[in-house]
Coordinates of N, CA and C in Angstrom, one line a residue:
X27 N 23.0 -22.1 -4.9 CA 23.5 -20.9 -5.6 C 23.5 -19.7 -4.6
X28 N 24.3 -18.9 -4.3 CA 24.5 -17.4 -3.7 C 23.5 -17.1 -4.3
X29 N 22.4 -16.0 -2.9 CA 21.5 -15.7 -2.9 C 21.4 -14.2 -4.0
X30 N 22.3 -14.1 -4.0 CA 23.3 -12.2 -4.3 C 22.6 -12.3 -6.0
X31 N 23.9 -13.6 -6.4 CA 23.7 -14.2 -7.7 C 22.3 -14.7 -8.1
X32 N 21.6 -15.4 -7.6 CA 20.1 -16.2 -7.8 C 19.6 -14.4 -7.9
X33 N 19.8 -13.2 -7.4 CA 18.7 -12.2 -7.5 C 19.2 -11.5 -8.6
X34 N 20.7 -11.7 -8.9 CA 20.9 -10.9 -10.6 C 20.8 -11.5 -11.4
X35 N 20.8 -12.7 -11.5 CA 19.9 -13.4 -12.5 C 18.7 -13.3 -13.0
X36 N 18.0 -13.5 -11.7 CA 16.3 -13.0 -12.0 C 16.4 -11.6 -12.7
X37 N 16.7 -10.8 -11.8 CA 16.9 -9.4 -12.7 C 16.7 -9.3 -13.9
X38 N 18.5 -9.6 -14.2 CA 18.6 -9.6 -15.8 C 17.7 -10.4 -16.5
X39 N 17.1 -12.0 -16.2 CA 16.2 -12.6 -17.2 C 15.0 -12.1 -16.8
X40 N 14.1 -11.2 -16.2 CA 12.7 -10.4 -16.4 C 13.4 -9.4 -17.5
X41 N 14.3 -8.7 -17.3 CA 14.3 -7.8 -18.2 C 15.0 -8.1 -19.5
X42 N 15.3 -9.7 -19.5 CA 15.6 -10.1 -21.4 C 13.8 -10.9 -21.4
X43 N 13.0 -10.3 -20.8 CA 12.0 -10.9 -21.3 C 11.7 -12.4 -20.8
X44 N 12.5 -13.1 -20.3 CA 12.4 -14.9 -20.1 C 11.7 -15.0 -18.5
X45 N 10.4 -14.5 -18.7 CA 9.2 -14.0 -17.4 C 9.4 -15.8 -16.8
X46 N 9.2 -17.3 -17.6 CA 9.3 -17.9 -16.7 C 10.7 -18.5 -15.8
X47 N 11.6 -18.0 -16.5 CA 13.0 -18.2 -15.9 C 13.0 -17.4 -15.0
X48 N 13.0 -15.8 -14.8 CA 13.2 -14.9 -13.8 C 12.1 -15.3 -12.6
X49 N 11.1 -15.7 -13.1 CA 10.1 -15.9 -12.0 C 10.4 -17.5 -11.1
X50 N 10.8 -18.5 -12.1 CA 11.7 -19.7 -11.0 C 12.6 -19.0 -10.3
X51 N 13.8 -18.4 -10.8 CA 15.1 -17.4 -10.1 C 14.5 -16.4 -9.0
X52 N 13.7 -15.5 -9.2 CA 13.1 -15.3 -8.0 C 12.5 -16.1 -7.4
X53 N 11.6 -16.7 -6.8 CA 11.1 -17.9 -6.1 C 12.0 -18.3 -5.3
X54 N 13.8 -18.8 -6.0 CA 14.4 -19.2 -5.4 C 15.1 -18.3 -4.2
X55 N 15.2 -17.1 -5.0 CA 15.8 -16.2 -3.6 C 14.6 -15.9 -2.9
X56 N 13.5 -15.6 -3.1 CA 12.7 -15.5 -2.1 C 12.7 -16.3 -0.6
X57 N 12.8 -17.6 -1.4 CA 13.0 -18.6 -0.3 C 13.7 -18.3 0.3
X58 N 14.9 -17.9 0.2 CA 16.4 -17.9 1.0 C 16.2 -16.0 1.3
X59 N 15.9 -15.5 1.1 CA 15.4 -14.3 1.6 C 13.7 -13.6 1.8
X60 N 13.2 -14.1 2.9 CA 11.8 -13.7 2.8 C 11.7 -12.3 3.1
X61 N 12.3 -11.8 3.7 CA 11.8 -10.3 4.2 C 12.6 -9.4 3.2
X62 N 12.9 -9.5 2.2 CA 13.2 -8.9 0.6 C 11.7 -8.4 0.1
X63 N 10.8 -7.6 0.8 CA 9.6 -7.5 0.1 C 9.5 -6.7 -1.5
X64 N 10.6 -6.2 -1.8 CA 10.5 -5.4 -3.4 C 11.0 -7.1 -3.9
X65 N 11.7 -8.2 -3.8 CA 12.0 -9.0 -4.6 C 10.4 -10.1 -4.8
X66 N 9.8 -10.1 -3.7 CA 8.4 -10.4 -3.9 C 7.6 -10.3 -4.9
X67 N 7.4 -8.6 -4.6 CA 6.8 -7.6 -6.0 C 7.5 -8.1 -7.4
X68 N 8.9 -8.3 -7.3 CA 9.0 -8.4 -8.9 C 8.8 -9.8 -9.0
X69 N 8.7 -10.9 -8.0 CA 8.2 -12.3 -8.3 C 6.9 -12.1 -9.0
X70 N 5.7 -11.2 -8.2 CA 4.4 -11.5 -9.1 C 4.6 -10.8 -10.4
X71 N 5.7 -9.8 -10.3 CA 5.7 -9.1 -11.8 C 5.9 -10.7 -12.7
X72 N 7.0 -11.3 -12.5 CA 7.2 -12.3 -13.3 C 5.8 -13.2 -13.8
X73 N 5.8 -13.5 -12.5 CA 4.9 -14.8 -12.7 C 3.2 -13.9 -13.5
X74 N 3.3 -12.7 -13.2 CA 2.3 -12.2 -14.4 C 2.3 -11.7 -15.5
X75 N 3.5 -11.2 -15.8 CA 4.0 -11.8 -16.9 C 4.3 -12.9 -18.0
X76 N 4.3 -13.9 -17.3 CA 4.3 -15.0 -17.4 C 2.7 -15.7 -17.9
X77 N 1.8 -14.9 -17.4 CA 0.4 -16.0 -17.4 C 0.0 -16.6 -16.3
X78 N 0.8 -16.4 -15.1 CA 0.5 -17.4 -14.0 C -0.4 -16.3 -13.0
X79 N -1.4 -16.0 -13.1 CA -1.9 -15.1 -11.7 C -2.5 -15.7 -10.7
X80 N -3.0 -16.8 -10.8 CA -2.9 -17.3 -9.6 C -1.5 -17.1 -8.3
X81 N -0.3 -17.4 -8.8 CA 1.2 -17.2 -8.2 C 1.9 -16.1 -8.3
X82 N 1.0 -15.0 -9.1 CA 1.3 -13.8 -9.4 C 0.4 -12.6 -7.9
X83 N -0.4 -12.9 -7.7 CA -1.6 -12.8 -6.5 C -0.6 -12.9 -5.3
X84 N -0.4 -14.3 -4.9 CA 0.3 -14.9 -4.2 C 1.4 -14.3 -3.6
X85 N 2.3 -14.0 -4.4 CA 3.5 -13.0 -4.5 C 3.2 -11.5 -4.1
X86 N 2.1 -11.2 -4.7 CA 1.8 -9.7 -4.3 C 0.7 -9.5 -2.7
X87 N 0.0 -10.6 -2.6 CA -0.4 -10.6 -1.5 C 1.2 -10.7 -0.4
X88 N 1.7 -11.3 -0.5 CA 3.0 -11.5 0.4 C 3.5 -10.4 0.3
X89 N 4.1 -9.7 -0.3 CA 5.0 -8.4 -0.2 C 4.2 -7.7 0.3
X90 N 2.6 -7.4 0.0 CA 1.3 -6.6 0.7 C 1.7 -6.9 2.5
X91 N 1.5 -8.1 3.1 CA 1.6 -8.2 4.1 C 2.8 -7.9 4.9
X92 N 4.0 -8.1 4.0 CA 5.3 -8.0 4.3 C 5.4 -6.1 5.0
X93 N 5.5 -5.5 3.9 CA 5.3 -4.4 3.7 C 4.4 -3.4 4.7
X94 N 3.4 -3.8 5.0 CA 2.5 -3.7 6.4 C 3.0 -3.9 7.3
X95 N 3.4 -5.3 7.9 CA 4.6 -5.7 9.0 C 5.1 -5.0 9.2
X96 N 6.2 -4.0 8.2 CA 7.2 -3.2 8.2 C 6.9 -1.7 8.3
X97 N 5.6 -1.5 8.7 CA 4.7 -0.5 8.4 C 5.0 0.6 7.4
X98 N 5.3 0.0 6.2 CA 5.2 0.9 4.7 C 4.1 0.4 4.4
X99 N 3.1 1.9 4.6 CA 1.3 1.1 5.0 C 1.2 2.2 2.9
X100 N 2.1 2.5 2.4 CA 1.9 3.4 1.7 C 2.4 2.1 -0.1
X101 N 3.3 1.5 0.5 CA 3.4 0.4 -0.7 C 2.5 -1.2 -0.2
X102 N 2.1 -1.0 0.9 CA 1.2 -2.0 1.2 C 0.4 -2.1 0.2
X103 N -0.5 -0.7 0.0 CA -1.6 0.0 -0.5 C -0.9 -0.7 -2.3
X104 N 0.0 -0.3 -2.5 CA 0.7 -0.3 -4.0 C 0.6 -1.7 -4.4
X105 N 1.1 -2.5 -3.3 CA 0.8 -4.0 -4.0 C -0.6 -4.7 -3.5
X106 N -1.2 -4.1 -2.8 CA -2.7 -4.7 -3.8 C -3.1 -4.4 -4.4
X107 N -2.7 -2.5 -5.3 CA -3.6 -2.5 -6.2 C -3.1 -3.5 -7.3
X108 N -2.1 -3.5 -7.5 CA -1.4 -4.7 -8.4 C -2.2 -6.4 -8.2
X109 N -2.8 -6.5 -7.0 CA -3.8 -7.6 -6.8 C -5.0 -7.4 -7.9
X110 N -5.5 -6.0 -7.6 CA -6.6 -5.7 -7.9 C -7.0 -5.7 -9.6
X111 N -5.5 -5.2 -10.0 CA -5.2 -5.0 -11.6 C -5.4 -6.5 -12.2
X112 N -4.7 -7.4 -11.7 CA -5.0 -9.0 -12.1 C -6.5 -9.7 -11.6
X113 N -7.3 -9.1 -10.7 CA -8.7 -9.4 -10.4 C -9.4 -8.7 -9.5
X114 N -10.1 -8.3 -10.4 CA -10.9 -6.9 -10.5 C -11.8 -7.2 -8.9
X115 N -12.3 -8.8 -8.8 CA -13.2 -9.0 -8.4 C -12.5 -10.0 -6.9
X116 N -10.9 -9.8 -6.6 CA -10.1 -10.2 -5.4 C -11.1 -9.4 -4.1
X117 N -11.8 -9.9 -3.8 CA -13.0 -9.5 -2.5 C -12.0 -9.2 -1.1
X118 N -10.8 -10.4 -0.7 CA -10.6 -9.9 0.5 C -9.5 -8.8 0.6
X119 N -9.0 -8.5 -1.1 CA -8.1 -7.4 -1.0 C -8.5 -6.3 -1.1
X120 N -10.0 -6.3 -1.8 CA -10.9 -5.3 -2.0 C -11.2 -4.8 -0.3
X121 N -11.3 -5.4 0.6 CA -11.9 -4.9 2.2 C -10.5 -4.5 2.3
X122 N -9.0 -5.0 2.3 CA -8.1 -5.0 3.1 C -7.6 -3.2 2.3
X123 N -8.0 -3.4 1.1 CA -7.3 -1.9 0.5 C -8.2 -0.6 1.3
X124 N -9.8 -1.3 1.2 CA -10.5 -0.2 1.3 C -10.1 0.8 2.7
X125 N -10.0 -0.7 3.4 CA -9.0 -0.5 5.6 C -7.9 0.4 5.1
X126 N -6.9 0.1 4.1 CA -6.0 0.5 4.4 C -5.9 2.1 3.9
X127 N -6.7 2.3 2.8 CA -6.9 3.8 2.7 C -8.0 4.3 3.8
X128 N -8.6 3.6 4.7 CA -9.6 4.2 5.9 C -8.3 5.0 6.8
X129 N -7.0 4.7 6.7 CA -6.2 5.0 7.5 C -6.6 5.2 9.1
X130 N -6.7 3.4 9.3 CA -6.9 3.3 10.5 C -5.4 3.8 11.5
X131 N -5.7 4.1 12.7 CA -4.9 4.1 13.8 C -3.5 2.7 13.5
X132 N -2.4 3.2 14.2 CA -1.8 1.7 14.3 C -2.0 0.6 14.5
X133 N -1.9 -0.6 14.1 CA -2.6 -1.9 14.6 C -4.1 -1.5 14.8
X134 N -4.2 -0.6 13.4 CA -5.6 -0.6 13.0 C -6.7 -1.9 12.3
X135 N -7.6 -2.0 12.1 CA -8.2 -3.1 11.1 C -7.6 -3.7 10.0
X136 N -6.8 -2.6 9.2 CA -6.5 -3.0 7.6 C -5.1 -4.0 8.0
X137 N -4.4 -3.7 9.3 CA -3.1 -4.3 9.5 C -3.5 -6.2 10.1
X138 N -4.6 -5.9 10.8 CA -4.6 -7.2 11.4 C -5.3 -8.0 10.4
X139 N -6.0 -7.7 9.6 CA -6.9 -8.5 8.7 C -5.4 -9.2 7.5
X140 N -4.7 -8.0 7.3 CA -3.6 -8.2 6.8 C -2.9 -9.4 6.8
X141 N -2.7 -9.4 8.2 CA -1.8 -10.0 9.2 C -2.1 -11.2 9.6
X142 N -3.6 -11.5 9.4 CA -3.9 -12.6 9.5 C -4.5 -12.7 11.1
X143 N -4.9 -11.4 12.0 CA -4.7 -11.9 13.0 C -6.3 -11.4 13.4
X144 N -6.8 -11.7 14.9 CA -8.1 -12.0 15.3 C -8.8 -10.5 14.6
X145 N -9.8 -10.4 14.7 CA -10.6 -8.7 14.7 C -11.0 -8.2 15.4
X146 N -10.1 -7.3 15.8 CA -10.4 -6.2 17.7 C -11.8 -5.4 17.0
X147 N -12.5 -4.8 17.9 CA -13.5 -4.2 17.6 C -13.1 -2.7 16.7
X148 N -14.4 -2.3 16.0 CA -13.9 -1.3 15.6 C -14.2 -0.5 16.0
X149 N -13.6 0.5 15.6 CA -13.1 2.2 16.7 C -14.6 3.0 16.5
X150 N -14.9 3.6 17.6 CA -15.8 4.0 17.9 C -15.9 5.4 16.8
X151 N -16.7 6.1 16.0 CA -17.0 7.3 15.2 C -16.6 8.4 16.4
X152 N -16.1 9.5 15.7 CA -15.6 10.4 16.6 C -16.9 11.2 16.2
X153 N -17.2 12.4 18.0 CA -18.2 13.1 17.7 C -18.2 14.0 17.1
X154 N -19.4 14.1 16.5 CA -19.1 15.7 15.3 C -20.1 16.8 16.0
X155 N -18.9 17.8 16.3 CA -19.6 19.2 16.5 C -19.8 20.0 15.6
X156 N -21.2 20.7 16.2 CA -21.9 21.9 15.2 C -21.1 22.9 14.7
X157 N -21.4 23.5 13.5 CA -20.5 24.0 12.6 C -20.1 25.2 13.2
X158 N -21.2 25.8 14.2 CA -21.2 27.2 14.9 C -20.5 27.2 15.9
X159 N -20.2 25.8 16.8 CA -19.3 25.8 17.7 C -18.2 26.0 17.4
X160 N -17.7 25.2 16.1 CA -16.0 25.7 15.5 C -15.6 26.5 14.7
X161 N -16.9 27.0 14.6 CA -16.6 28.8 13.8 C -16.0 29.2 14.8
X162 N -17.0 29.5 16.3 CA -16.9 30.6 17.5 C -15.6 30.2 18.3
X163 N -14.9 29.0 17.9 CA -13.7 28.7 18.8 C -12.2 29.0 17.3
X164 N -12.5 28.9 16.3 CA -12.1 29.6 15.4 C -11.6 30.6 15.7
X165 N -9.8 31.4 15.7 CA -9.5 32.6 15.2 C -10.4 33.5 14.6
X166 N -10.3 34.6 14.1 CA -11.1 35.4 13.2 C -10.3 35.4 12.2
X167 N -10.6 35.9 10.9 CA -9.8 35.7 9.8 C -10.2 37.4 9.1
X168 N -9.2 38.0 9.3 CA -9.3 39.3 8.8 C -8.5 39.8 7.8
X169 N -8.7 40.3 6.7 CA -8.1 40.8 5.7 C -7.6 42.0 6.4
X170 N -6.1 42.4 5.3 CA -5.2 43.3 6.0 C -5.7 45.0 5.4
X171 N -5.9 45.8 6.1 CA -6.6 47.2 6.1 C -5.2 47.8 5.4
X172 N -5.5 48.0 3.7 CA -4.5 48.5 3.3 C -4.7 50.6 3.4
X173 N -3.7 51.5 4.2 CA -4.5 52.7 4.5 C -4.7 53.2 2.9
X174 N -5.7 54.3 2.8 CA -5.7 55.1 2.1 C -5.1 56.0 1.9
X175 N -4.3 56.4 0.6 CA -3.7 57.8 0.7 C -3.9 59.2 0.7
X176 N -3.5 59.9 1.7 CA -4.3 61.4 2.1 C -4.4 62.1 0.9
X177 N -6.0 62.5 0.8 CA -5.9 63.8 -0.1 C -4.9 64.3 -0.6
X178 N -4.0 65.0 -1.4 CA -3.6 65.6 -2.1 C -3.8 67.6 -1.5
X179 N -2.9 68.2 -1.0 CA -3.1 69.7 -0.3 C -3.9 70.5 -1.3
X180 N -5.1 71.1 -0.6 CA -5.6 71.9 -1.3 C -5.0 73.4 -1.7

């Protein structure tokens, strides 16, 4: 079946309600389109809709990773919480969300853990200077001297 047609199908049967039809129909275009990461997302909509969270996880972990690759680190974030919502207690999405709001650097931690790939060391804490040093390098901050109006002639 055209990939076009297999994704308005799914469409239209998530939204008549028929969560295990739309979720086979996506599946299938998924296949034939993997880098479709929003058709992903509505695969685990289905399939959790449906009852299936195991395959519902699955789905949203993939568009998660997808989505990172693509660096949309901002719906990355979106579809694990949707991990999170089906399992409260998903541990390695719980470390990978917490990276990804740490808003590491590029090919930070939260991307390679993501990614599936080795773990480079982590970034060294930046130093923290005394509060008086970045007062006194600080501008001054002056309110504006509104004048007074002269006396009135005697």
């Amino acid at each position: 079946m055209d990939p076009a047609r297999l994704k308005a199908d799914a469409g239209a049967a998530l939204a008549a309600g028929h969560f295990a039809r739309a979720a086979s129909l996506y599946a299938a275009y998924c296949a034939s389109a993997p880098r479709d990461r929003q058709s992903h997302l509505r695969l685990g909509d289905a399939y959790a809709r449906a009852g299936d969270k195991p395959r519902a996880i699955d789905a949203y972990l993939t568009a998660a990773r997808g989505f990172a690759e693509d660096g949309f680190l901002a719906r990355a974030i979106a579809a694990s919480k949707l991990v999170l919502e089906l399992d409260k207690n998903h541990t390695q999405m719980q470390r990978i969300l917490a990276d990804l709001y740490a808003k590491r650097a590029a090919g930070g931690q939260a991307l390679r853990t993501l990614l599936g790939r080795a773990e480079a060391p982590r970034d060294e804490p930046l130093p923290v200077r005394p509060f008086q040093v970045l007062a006194a390098e600080a501008p001054a901050v002056t309110e504006p001297v509104t004048p007074k109006p002269a006396p009135p002639p005697a």
